[in-house]
XYZ file of C-alpha atoms in Angstrom:
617
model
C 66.812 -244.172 -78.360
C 64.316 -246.696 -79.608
C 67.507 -247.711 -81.534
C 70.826 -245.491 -80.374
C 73.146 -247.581 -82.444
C 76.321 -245.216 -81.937
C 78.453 -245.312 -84.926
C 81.617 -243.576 -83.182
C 81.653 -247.509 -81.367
C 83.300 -248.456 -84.879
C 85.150 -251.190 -82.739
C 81.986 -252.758 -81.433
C 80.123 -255.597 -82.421
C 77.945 -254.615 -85.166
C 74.344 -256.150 -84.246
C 72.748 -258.954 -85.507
C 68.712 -260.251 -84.959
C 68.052 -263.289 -82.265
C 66.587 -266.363 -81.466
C 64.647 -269.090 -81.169
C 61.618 -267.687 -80.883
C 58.442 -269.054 -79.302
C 55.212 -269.794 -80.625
C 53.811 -266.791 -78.634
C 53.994 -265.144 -81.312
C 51.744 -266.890 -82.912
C 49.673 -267.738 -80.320
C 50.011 -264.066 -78.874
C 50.155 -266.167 -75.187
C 49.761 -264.008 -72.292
C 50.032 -265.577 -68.660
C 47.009 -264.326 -67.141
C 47.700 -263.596 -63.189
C 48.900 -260.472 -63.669
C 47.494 -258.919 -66.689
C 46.399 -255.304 -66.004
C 48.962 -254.349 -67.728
C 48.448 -256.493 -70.601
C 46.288 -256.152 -73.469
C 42.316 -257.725 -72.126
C 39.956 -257.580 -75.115
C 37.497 -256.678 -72.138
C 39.242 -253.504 -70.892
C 37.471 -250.292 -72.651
C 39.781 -248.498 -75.091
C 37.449 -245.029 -74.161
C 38.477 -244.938 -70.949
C 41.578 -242.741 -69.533
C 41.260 -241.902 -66.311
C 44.561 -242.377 -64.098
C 45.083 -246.424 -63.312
C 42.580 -247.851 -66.500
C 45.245 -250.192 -68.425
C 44.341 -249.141 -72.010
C 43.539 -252.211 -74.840
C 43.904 -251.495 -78.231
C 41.917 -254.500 -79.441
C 39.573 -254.248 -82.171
C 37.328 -256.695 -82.943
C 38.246 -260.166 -85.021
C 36.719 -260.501 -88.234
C 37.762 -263.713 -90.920
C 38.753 -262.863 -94.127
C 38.677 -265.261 -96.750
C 40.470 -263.191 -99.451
C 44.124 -262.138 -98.355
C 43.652 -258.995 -99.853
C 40.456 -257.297 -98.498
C 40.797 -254.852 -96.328
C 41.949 -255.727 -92.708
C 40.486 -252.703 -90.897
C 38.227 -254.999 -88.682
C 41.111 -257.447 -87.491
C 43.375 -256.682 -84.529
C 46.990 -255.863 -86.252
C 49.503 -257.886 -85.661
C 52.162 -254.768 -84.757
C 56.186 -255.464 -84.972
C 58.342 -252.937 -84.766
C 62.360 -252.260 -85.609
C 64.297 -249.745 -83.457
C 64.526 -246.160 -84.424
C 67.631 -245.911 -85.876
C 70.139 -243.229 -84.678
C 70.746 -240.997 -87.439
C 74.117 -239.667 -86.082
C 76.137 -241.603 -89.274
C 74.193 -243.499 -92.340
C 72.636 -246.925 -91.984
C 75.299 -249.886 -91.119
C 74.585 -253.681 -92.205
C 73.482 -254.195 -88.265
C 70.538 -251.691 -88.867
C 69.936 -253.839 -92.297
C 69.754 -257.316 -90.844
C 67.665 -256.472 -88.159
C 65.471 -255.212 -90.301
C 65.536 -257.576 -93.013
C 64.320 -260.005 -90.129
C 61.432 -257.624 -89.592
C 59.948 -257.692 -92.960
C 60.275 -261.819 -93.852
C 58.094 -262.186 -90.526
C 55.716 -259.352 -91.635
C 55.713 -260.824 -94.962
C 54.963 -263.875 -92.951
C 52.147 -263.188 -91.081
C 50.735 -261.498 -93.994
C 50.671 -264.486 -96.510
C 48.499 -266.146 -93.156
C 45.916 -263.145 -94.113
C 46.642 -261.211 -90.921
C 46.754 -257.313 -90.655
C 50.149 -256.354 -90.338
C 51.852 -252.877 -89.350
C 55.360 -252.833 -90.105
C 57.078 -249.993 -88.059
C 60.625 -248.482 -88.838
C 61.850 -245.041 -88.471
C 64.613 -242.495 -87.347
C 65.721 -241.628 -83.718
C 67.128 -237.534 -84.582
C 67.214 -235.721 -81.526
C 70.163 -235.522 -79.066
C 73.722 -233.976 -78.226
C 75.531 -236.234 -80.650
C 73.196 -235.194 -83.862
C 73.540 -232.090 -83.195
C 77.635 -232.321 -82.952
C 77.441 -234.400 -86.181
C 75.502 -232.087 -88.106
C 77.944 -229.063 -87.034
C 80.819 -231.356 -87.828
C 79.420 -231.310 -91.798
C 78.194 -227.578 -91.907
C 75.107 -228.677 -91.840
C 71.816 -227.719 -89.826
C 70.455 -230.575 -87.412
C 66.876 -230.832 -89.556
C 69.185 -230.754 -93.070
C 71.694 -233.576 -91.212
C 68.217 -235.465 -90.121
C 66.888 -235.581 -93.439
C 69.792 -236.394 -95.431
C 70.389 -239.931 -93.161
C 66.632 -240.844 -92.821
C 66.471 -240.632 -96.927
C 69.486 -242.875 -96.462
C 67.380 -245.084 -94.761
C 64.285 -245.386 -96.572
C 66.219 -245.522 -99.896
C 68.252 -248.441 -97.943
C 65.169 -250.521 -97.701
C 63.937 -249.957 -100.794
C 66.880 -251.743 -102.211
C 66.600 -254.069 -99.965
C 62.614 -254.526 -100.426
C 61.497 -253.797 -97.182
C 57.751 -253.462 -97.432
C 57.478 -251.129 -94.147
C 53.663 -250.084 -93.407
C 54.998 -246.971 -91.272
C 58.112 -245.072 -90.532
C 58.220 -242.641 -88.225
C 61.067 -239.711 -87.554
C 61.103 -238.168 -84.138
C 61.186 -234.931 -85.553
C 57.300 -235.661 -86.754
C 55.057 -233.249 -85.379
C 52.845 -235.498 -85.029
C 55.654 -237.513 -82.643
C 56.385 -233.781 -80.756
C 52.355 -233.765 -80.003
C 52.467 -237.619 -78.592
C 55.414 -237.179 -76.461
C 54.224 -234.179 -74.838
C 50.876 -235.452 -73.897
C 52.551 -238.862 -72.633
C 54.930 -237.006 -70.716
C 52.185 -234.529 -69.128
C 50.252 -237.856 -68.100
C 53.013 -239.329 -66.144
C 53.873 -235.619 -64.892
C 49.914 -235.659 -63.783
C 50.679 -239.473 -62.104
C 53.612 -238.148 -59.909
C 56.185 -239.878 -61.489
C 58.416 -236.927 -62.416
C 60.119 -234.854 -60.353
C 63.716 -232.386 -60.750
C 66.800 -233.187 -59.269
C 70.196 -232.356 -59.371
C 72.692 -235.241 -60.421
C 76.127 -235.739 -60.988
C 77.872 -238.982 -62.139
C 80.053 -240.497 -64.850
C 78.181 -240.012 -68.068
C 79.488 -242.272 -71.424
C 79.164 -239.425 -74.005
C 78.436 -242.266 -77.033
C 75.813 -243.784 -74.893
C 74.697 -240.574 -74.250
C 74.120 -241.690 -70.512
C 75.085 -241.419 -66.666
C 76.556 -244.988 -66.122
C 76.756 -246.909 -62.729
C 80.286 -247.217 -61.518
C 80.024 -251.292 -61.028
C 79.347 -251.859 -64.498
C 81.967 -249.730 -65.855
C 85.497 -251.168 -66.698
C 89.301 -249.918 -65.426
C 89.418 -246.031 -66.011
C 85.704 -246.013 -65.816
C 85.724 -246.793 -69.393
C 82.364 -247.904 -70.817
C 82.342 -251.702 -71.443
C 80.442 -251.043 -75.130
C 82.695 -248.202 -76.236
C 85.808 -249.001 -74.157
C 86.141 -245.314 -73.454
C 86.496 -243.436 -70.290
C 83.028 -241.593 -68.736
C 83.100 -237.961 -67.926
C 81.583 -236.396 -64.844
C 78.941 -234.576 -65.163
C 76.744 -232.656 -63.132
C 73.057 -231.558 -64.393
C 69.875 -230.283 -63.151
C 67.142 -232.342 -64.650
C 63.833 -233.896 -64.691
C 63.745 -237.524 -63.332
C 61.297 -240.253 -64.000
C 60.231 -242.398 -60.649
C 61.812 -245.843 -62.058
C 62.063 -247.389 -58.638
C 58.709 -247.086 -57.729
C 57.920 -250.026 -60.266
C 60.315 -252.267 -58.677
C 57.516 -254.767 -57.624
C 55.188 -254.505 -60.942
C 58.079 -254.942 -63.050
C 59.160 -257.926 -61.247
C 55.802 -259.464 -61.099
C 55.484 -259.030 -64.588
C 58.458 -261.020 -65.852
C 58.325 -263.502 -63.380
C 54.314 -263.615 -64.121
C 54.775 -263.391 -68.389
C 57.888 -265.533 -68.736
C 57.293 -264.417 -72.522
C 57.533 -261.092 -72.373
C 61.192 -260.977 -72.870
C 63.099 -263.348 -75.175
C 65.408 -265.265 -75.579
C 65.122 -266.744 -72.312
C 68.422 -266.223 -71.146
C 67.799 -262.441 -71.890
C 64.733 -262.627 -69.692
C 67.281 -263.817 -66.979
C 69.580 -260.503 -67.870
C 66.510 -258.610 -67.381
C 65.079 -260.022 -64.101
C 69.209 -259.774 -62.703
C 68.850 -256.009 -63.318
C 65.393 -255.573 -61.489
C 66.819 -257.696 -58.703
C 69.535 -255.688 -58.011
C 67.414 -252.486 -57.653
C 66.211 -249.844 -59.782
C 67.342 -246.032 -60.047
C 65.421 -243.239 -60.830
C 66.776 -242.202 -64.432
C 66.985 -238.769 -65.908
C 64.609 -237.890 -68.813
C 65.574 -234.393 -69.738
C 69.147 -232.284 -70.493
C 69.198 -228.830 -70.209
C 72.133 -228.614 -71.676
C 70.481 -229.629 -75.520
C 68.781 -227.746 -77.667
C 67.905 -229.991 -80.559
C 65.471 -231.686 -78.925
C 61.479 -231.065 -77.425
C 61.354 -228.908 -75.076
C 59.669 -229.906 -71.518
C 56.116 -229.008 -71.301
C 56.681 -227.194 -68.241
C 59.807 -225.944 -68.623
C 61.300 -224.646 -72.479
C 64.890 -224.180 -71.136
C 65.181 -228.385 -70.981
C 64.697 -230.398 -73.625
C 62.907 -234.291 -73.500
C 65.937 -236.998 -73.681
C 65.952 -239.885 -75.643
C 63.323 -242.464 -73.181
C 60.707 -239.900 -73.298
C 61.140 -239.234 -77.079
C 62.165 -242.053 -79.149
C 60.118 -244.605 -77.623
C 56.963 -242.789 -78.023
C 57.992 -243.433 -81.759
C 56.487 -247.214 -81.576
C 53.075 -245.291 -80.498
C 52.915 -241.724 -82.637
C 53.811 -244.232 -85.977
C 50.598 -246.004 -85.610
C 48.847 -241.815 -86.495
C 48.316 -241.267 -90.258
C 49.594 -238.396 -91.076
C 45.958 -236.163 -91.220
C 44.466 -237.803 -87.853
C 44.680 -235.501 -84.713
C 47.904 -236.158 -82.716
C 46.532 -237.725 -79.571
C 47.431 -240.658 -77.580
C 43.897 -242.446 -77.681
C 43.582 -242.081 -81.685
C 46.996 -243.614 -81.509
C 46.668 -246.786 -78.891
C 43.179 -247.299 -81.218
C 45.016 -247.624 -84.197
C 47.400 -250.893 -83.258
C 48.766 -250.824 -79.859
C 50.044 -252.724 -77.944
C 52.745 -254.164 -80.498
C 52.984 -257.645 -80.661
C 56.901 -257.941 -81.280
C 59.335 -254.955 -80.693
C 63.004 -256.299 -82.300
C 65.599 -254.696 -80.756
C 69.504 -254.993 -80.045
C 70.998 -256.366 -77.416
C 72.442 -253.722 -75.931
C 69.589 -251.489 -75.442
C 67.160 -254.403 -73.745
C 67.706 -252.619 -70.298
C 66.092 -249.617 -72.294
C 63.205 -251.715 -73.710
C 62.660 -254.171 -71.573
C 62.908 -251.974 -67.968
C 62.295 -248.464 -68.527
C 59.729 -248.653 -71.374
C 57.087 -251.331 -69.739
C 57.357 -248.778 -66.342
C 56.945 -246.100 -68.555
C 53.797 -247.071 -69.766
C 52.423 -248.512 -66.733
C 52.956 -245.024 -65.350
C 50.871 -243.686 -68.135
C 48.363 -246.370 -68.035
C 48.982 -247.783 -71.447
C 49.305 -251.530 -72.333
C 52.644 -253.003 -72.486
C 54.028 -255.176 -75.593
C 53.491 -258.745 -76.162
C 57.171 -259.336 -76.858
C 60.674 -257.720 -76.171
C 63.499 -259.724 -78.641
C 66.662 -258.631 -77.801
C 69.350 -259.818 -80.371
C 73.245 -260.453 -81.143
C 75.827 -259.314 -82.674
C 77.429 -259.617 -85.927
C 81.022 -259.896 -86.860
C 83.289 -260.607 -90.292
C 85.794 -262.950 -90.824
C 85.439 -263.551 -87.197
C 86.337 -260.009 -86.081
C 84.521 -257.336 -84.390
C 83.804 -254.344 -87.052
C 85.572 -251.230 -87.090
C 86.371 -248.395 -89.565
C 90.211 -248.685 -87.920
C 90.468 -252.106 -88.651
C 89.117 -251.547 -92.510
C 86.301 -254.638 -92.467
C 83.613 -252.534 -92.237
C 80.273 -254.302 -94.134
C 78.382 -251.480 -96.429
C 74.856 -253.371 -97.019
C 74.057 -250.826 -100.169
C 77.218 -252.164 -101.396
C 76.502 -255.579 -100.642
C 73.093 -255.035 -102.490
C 74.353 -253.436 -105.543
C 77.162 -256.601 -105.379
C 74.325 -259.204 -105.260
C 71.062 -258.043 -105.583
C 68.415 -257.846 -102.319
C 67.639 -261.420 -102.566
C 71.043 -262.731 -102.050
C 71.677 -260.583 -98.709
C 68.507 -261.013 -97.360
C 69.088 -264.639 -97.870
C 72.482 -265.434 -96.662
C 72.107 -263.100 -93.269
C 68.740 -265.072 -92.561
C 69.471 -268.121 -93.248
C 73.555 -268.136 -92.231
C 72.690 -266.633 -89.150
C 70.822 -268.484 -86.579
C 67.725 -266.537 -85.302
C 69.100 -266.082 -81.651
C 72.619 -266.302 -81.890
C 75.930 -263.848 -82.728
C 76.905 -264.269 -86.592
C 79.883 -264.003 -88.784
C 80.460 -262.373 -92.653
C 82.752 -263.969 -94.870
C 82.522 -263.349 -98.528
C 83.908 -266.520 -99.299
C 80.978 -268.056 -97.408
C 78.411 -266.282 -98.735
C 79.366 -266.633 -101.864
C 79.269 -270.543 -101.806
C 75.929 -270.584 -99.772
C 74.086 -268.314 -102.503
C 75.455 -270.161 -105.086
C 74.989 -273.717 -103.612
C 71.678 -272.786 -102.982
C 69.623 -269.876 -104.956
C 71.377 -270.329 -108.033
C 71.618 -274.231 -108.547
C 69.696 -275.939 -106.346
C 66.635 -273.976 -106.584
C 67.133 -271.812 -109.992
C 69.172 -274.906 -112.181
C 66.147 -276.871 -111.081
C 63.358 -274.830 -112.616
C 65.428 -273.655 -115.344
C 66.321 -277.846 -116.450
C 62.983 -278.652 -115.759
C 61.315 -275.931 -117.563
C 63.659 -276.600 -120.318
C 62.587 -280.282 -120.911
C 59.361 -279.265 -121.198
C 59.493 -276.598 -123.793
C 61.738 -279.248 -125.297
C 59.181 -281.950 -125.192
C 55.741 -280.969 -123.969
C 55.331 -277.429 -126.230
C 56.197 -275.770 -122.495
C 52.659 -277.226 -121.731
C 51.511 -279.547 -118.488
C 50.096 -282.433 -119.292
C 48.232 -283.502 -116.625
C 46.928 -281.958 -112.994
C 50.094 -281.599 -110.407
C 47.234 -283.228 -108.329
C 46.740 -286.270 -110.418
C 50.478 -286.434 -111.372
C 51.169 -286.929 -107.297
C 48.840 -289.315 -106.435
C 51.039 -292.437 -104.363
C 53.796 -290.169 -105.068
C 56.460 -289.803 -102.217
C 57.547 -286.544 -103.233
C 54.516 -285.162 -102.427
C 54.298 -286.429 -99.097
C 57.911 -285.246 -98.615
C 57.008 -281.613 -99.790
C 53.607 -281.784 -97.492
C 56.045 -282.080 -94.353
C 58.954 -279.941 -95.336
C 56.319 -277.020 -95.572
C 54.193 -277.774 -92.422
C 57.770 -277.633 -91.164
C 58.263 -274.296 -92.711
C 55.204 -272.805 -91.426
C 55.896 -273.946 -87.629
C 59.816 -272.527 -87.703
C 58.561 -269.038 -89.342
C 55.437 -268.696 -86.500
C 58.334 -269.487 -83.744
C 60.817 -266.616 -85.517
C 63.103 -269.640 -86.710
C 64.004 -267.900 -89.742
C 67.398 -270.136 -90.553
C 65.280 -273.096 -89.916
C 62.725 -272.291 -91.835
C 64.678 -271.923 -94.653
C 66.582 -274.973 -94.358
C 63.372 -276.982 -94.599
C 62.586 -275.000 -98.078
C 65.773 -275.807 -99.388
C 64.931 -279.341 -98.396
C 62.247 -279.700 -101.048
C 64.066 -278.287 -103.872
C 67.097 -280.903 -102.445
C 64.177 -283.229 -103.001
C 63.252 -282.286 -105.885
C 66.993 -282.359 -107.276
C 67.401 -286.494 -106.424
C 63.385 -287.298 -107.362
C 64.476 -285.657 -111.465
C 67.977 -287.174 -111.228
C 66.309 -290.594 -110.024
C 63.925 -290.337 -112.698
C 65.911 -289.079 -115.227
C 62.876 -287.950 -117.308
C 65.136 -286.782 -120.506
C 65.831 -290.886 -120.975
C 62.227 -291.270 -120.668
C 60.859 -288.525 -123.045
C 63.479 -290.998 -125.942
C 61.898 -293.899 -125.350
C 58.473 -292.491 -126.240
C 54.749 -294.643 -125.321
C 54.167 -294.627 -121.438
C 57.322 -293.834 -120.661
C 56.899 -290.651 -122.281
C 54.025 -290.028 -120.223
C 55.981 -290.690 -116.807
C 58.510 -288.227 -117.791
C 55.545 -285.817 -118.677
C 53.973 -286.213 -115.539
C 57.285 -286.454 -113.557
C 58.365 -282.510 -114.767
C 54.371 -281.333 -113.471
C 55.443 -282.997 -110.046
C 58.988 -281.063 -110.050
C 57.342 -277.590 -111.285
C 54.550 -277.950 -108.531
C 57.015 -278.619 -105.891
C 58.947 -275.210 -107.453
C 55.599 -273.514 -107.254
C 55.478 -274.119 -103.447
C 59.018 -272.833 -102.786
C 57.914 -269.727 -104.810
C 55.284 -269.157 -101.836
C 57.057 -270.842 -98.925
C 60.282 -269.022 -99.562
C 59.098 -265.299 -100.504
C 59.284 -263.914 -96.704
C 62.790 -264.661 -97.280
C 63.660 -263.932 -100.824
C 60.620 -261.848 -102.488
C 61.890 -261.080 -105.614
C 63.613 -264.225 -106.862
C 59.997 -266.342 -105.702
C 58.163 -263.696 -108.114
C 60.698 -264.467 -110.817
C 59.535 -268.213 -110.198
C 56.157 -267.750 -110.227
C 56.291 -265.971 -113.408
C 58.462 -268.674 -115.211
C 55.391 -271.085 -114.134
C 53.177 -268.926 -116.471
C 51.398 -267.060 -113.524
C 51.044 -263.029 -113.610
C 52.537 -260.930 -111.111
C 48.984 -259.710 -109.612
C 48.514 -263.175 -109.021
C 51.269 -264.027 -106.975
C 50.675 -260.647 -105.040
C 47.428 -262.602 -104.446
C 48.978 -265.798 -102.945
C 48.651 -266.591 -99.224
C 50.103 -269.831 -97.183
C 46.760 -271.481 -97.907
C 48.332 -271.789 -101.441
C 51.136 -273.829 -100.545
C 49.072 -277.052 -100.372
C 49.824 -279.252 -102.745
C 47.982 -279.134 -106.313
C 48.377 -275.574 -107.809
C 49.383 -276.651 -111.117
C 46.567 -277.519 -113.717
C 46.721 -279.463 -117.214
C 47.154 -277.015 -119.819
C 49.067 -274.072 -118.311
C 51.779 -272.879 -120.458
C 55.016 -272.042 -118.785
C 57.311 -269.422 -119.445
C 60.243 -269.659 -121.575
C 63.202 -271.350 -119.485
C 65.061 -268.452 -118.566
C 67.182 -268.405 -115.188
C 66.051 -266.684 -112.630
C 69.338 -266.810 -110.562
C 72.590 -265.950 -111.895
C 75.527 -267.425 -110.261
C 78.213 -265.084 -108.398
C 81.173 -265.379 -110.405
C 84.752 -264.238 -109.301
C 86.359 -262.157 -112.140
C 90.318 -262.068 -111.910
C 91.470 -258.145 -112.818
C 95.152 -257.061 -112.793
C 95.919 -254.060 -110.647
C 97.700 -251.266 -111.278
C 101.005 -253.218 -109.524
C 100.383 -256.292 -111.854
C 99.000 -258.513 -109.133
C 96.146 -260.145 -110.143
C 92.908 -259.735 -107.832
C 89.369 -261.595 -107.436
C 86.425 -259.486 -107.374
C 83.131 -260.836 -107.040
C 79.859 -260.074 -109.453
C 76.671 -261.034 -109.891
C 75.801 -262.499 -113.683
C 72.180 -262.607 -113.952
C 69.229 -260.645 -116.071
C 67.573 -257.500 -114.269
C 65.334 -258.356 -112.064
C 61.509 -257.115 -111.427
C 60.280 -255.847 -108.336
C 57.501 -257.699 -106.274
C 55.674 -254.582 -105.615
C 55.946 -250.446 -105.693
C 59.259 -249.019 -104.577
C 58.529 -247.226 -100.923
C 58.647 -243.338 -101.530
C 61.268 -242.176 -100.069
């Protein structure tokens, strides 16, 4: 279950990406007393004999074009869950991964290597079940909701580097041979358990965390008991290196108070945890015994590793842990941390394999303030959301609207106003006003360096901070923040036009013509900087902004961060034609067929182009 999000829980929270991050990510910090199972630049990535803690570290080379290759630089590796494909993609899947690509895009506009990793959890009871519920195979039921996922992020541009399906071969190879090296390390060993098992979790639960009737406290339904022969994995026998680990890289889990969750559970004492059912078939089958089949820790995990294979290279662990591992930020939900955070990093020190920088657990979402459920009729559709309002405008709203670290709430209402407020006239009325005094005036042509033009002028200075400020809230995962200080310089650059009022000026002709001249270059170089500052956000509308300031679309492909200091804009360039690059949502009043008249919302605005190839699906 890199990502069991159980759709059948239609009256849970519906999950939401977290927090405050730290600059660890940025820093990739690692508290250094007990690193041997931490990625050491020192330890040999050849070795693999039982107890060698494997590094994936390849050598650091500087690049001074952002779009060489990166094959020489160590990867900065983030990964989404694996989303359960036992329904289609839900706007908790979406937002979570939105989050993932505006930090990849990120870290890529600093000229870092970055692998982007989605992909599908399909094995298990419940696909299986689903699949016979639409008279449908498992493998026809598993293909049919991962292309619902991949066309899902097209839509909603997610530029993903790999994505990975557990039903890979590739993935069957990797899990095998990671299961036969913990076999070989004595960690597994059969059993015979019975307990009360939550069907939708797809787990035996412990009786003090369950609720009245034994019902499970996510899916507030009652646990069976069950009684199975299976293989077990030696979970308690990590008790002490887990412990020292958290306690020793205070990092390793956020947000802090999630650490706390985590070290509460190790505290309390760890059970041994099954990692095979024999009573599945649609799954792997056991090395050493075919009548059992691999369960979900064994299997989906392995999915963060076997994605880092291309799809030609030999299956094996080592050509995988060479290629990018140890991930530098897994992004999970909140309700599978114990998963990630406790059974994963024991997991791999049992197979002697690095553990990941980071574990982010996030929250939950909710609309109009209630919890989401197909009985209550408020479910959230993010393809219909997207065809509604385009990529930019989700992507926008749920990372910005929603503070990095915290539970969230959908109202239409509210994100109508906010895109509005702030795509469509505070960032597009701005470029499309000023771009339209200067055709107007100035033959769409600058008159003088956006360098020159800013010299002594406080806008600049103001734009200089707001984007250092940008720059320090995306490095510490402060995605809402880091948008708020974008839409600080176009709020800026709103009161420095109005101030100036530059269409008086351009009537008055002489030097005061060439203020208002030099006053749109200031305004349009500020725009130019939101274009770049804002695209890990919104990718689309920042290429439609680029291209109105008479720049190509290979060349804002070629932008990095670098290119957010101030003095892009050079006497001479011709502009674009004014034309706006975001349409306001506008609520059109239909009648129904009972003669009661009802608002439905639209989006008003020219097609837009894509920043870059549509992912094959």
């Amino acid at each position: 279950m890199a990502f069991r999000v159980h759709h059948s829980m239609q009256n849970s929270l519906w999950f939401l990406s977290s927090s405050r991050f730290y600059s660890t990510i940025q820093s990739q910090r690692v508290h250094s007393r007990n690193q041997k199972y931490f990625c050491k630049k020192s330890l040999s990535s050849s070795s693999f004999s039982k107890g060698v803690r494997y590094c994936s570290c390849n050598a650091t080379t500087s690049n001074t074009d952002a779009n060489v290759s990166h094959s020489n630089a160590e990867a900065f590796v983030l990964t989404t869950p694996l989303y359960y494909v036992n329904a289609p993609p839900h706007m908790g899947s979406a937002y979570t991964t939105i989050a993932a690509d505006a930090i990849a895009r990120f870290q890529r506009l600093l000229r870092k290597k970055v692998i982007l990793i989605t992909g599908t959890d399909e094995h298990g009871e419940k696909i299986a079940s689903a699949a016979a519920a639409n008279g449908s195979s498992p493998r026809e039921h598993c293909d049919s909701v991962s292309q619902a996922y991949k066309l899902l992020w097209r839509d909603l541009d997610i530029a993903y580097d790999k994505f990975i399906r557990t039903t890979d071969s590739k993935h069957e190879a990797l899990v095998k041979e990671f299961y036969s090296k913990v076999l070989a390390n004595g960690d597994i060993y059969r059993a015979d358990y019975e307990g009360l098992y939550c069907v939708n979790c797809e787990e035996y639960k412990d009786e003090k965390e369950l609720l009245e009737n034994n019902c499970c406290p996510m899916h507030l339904k009652p646990c069976v008991r069950r009684k199975e022969d299976n293989y077990f994995f030696a979970l308690s026998k990590y008790q002490k290196p887990l412990e020292d680990t958290l306690t020793e890289n205070p990092d390793f889990v956020q947000p802090s108070f999630r650490l706390n969750e985590v070290q509460g559970w190790v505290k309390s004492g760890l059970r041994d945890f099954s990692i095979s059912r024999a009573s599945v078939d649609w799954g792997i089958a056991v090395p050493n015994d075919d009548k059992q089949t691999i369960y979900v820790w064994f299997d989906a995990l392995l999915g963060y590793i076997s994605a880092l294979l291309d799809d030609k290279e030999q299956p094996n662990l080592q050509s995988a842990i060479s290629s990018g591992w140890p991930a530098s930020l897994h992004l999970i939900g909140k309700d599978i941390l114990r998963f990630h955070a406790v059974y994963w990093p024991a997991m791999l020190m049992s197979a002697g394999l690095s553990l990941p920088k980071m574990v982010f657990g996030h929250g939950f979402l909710t609309k109009d303030g209630l919890k989401m459920g197909k009985s209550l009729g408020n479910t959230l559709e993010p393809t219909d959301l997207v065809h509604r309002f385009g990529s930019d405008a989700v992507r926008y709203f749920f990372l910005k609207e929603v503070e990095f670290g915290s539970d969230g709430d959908y109202s239409e209402d509210r994100f109508i106003n906010i895109i509005n407020a702030h795509l469509a006239n505070t960032i597009g009325n701005l470029l499309n006003r000023t771009l339209g005094l200067l055709k107007k005036n100035c033959q769409s042509t600058l008159a003088i360096d956006s360098a020159i033009a800013a010299e002594g002028n406080a806008l600049k200075d103001t734009v200089e901070k707001l984007v250092e400020k940008a720059r320090q809230h995306y490095e510490n995962l402060e995605l809402s923040a880091a948008c708020e200080a974008v839409l600080e310089i176009g709020n800026a650059g709103n009161v420095y036009i109005d101030g100036q009022a530059p269409w008086s000026l351009f009537k008055k002709g002489g030097s005061a013509f060439e203020t208002a001249a030099k006053d749109l270059v200031i305004v349009l170089e500020a725009l130019r900087i939101i274009a770049i500052a804002l695209y890990p956000i919104t990718p689309r509308l920042c290429l439609r902004i680029y291209t109105q300031l008479g720049y190509s679309e290979d060349q804002f492909n070629a932008v990095t961060w670098n290119d957010t200091k101030w003095g892009g804009l050079k006497r001479g360039q011709v502009m674009a034609q004014p034309n706006p690059v975001f349409g306001r949502i506008e609520l059109e009043t239909e009648a129904n067929n009972a003669g009661v008249s009802t608002k439905e919302a639209s989006k008003k605005m020219n097609k837009m182009p894509k920043t870059q190839k549509a992912v094959e699906a």
